[in-house]
mmCIF file with all atom_site columns, C-alpha atoms in Angstrom:
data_model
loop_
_atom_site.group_PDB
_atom_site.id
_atom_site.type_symbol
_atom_site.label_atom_id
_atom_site.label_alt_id
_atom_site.label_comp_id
_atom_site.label_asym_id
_atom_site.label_entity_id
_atom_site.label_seq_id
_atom_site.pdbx_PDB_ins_code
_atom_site.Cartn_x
_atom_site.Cartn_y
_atom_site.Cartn_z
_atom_site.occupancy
_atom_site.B_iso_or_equiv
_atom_site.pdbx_formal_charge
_atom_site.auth_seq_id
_atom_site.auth_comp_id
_atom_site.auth_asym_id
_atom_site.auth_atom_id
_atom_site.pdbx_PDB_model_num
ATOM 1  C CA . UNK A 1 1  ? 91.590 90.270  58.805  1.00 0.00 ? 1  UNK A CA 1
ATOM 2  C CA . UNK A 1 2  ? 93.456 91.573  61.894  1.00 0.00 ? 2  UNK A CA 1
ATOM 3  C CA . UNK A 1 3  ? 96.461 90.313  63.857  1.00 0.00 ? 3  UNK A CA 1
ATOM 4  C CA . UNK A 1 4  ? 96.112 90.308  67.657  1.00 0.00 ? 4  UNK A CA 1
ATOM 5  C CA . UNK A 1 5  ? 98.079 92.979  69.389  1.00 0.00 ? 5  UNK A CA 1
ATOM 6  C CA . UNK A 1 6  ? 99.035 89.762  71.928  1.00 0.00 ? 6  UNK A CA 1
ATOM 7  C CA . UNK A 1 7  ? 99.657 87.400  70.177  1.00 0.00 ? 7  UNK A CA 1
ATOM 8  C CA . UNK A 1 8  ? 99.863 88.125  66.338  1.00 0.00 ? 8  UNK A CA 1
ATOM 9  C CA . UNK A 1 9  ? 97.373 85.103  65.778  1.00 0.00 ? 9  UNK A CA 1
ATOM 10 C CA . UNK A 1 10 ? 95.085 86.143  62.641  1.00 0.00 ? 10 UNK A CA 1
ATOM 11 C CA . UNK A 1 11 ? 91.610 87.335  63.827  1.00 0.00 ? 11 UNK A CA 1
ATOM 12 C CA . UNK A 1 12 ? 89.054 86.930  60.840  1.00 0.00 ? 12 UNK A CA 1
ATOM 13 C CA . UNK A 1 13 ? 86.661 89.389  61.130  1.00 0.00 ? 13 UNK A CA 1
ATOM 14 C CA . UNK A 1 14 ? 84.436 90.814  58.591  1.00 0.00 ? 14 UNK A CA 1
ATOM 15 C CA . UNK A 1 15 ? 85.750 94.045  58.631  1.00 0.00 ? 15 UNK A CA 1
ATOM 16 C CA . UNK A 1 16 ? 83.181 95.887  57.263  1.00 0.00 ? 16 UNK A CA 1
ATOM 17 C CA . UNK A 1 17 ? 80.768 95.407  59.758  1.00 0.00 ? 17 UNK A CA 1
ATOM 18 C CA . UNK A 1 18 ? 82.293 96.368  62.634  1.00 0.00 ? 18 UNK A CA 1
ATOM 19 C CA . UNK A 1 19 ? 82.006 99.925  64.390  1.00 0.00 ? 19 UNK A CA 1
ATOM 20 C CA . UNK A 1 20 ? 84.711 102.013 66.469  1.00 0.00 ? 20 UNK A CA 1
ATOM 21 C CA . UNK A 1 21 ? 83.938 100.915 70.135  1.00 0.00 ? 21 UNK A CA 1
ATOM 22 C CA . UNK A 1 22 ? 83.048 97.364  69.643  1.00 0.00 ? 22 UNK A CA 1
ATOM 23 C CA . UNK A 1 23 ? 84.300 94.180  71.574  1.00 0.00 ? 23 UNK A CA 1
ATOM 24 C CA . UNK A 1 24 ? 86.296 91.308  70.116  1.00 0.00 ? 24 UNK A CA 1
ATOM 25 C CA . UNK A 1 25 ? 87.889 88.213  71.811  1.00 0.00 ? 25 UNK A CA 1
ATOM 26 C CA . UNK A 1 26 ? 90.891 86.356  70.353  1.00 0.00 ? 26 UNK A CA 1
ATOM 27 C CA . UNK A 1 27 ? 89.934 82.915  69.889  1.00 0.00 ? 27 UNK A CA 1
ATOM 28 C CA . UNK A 1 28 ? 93.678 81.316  70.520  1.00 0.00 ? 28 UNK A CA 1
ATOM 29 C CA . UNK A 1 29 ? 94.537 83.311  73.447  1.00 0.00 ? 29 UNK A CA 1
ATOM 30 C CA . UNK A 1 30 ? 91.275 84.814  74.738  1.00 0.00 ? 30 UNK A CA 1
ATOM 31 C CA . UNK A 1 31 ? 92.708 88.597  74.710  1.00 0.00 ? 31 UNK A CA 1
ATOM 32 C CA . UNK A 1 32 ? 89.967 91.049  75.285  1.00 0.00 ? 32 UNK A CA 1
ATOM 33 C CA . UNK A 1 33 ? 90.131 93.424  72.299  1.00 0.00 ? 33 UNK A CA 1
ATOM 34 C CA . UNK A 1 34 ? 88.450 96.524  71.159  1.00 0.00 ? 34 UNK A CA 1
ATOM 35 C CA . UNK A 1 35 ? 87.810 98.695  67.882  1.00 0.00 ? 35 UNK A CA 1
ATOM 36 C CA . UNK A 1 36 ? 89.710 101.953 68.339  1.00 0.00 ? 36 UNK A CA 1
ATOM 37 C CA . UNK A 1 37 ? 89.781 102.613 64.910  1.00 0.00 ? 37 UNK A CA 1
ATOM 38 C CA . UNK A 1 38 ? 87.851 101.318 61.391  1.00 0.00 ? 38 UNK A CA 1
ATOM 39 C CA . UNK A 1 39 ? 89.598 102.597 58.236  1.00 0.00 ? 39 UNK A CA 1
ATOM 40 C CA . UNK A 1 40 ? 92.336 101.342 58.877  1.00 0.00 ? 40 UNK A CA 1
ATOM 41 C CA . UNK A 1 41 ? 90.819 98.614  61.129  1.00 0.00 ? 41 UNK A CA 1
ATOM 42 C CA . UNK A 1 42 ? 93.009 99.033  64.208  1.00 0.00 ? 42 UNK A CA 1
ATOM 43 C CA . UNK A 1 43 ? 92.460 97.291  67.696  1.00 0.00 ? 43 UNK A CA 1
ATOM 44 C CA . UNK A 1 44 ? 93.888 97.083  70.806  1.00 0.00 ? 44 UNK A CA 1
ATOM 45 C CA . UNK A 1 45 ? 94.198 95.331  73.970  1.00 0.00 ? 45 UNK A CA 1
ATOM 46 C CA . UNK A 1 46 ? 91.111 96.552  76.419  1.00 0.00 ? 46 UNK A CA 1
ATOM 47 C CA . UNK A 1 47 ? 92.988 96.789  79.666  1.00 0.00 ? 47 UNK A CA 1
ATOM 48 C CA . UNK A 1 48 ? 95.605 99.016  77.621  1.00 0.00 ? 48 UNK A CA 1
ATOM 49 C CA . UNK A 1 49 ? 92.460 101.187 77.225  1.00 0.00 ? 49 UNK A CA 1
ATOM 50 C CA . UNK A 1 50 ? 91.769 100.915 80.528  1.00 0.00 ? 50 UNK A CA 1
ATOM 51 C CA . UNK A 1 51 ? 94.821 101.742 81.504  1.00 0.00 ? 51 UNK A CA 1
ATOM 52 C CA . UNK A 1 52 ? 95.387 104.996 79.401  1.00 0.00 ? 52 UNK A CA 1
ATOM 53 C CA . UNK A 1 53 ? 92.045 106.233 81.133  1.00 0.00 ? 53 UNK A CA 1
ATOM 54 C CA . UNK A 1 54 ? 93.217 105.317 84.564  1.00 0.00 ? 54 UNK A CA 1
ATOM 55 C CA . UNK A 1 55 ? 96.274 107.496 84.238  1.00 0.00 ? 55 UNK A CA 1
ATOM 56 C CA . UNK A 1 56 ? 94.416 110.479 82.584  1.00 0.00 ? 56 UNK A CA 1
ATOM 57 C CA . UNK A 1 57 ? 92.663 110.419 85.474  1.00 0.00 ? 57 UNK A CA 1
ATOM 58 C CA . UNK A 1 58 ? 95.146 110.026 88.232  1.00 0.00 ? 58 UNK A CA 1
ATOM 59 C CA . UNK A 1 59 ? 96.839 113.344 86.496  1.00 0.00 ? 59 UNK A CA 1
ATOM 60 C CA . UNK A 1 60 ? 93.635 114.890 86.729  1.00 0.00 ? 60 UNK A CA 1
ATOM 61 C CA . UNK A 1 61 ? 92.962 114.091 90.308  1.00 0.00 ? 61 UNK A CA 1
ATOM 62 C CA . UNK A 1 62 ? 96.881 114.875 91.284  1.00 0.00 ? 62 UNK A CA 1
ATOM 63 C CA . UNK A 1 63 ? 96.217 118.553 89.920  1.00 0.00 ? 63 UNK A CA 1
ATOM 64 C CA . UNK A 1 64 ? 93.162 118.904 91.644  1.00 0.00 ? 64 UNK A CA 1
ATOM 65 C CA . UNK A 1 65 ? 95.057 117.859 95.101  1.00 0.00 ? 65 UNK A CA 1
ATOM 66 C CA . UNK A 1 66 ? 97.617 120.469 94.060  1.00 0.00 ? 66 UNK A CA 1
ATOM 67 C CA . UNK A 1 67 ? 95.476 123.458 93.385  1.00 0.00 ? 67 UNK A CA 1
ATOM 68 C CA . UNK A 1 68 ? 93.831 122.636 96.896  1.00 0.00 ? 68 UNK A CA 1
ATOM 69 C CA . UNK A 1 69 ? 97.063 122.955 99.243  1.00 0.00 ? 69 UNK A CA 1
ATOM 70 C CA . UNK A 1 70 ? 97.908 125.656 97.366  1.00 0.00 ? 70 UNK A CA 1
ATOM 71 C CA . UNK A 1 71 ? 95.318 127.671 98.454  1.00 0.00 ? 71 UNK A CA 1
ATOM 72 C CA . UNK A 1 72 ? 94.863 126.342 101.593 1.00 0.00 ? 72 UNK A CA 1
ATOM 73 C CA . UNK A 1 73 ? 98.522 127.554 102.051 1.00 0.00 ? 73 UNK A CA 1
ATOM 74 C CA . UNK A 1 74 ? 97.610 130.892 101.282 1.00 0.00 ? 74 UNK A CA 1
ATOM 75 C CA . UNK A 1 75 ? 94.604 130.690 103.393 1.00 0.00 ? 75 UNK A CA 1
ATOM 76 C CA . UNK A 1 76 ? 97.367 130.130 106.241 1.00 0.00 ? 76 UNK A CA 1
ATOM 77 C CA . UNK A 1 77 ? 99.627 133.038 105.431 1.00 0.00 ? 77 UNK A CA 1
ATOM 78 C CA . UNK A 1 78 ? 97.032 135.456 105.572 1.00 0.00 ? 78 UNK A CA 1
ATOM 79 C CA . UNK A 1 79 ? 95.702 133.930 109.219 1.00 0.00 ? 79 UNK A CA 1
ATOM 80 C CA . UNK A 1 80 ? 99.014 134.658 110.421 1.00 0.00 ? 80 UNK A CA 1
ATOM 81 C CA . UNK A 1 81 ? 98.943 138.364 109.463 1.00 0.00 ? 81 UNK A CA 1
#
């Protein structure tokens, strides 16, 4: 058995047969959970993992915008030359 990260309501699950990855719902307040972990059993909140990737890629694609005007800067200086 697992408590939900939302509510704390016990989720009875057979914990043996689940697998990292897999989808559960809480039955008294419908959270969308996940498997992020086995032994322990650990699970969290699926639009907190959605989150989490959303942000690693906003970083990502903020870099990326960086390392562009950079250059294009330089690109500039050396026009004016």
């Amino acid at each position: 058995m697992v408590d939900c990260p939302k509510c704390d309501a016990v989720i009875d699950v057979e914990e043996e047969e689940l697998d990292e990855g897999e989808p559960l719902i809480c039955e008294d307040c419908g959270a969308r959970l996940v498997v992020v972990g086995v032994d322990p059993l650990e699970i969290e909140l699926e639009d907190d993992l959605d989150d989490d990737d959303d942000e690693d890629f906003d970083e990502d694609f903020d870099d990326e915008d960086e390392d562009e005007e950079d250059e294009e800067d330089e690109e500039e200086e050396e026009d004016w030359r």
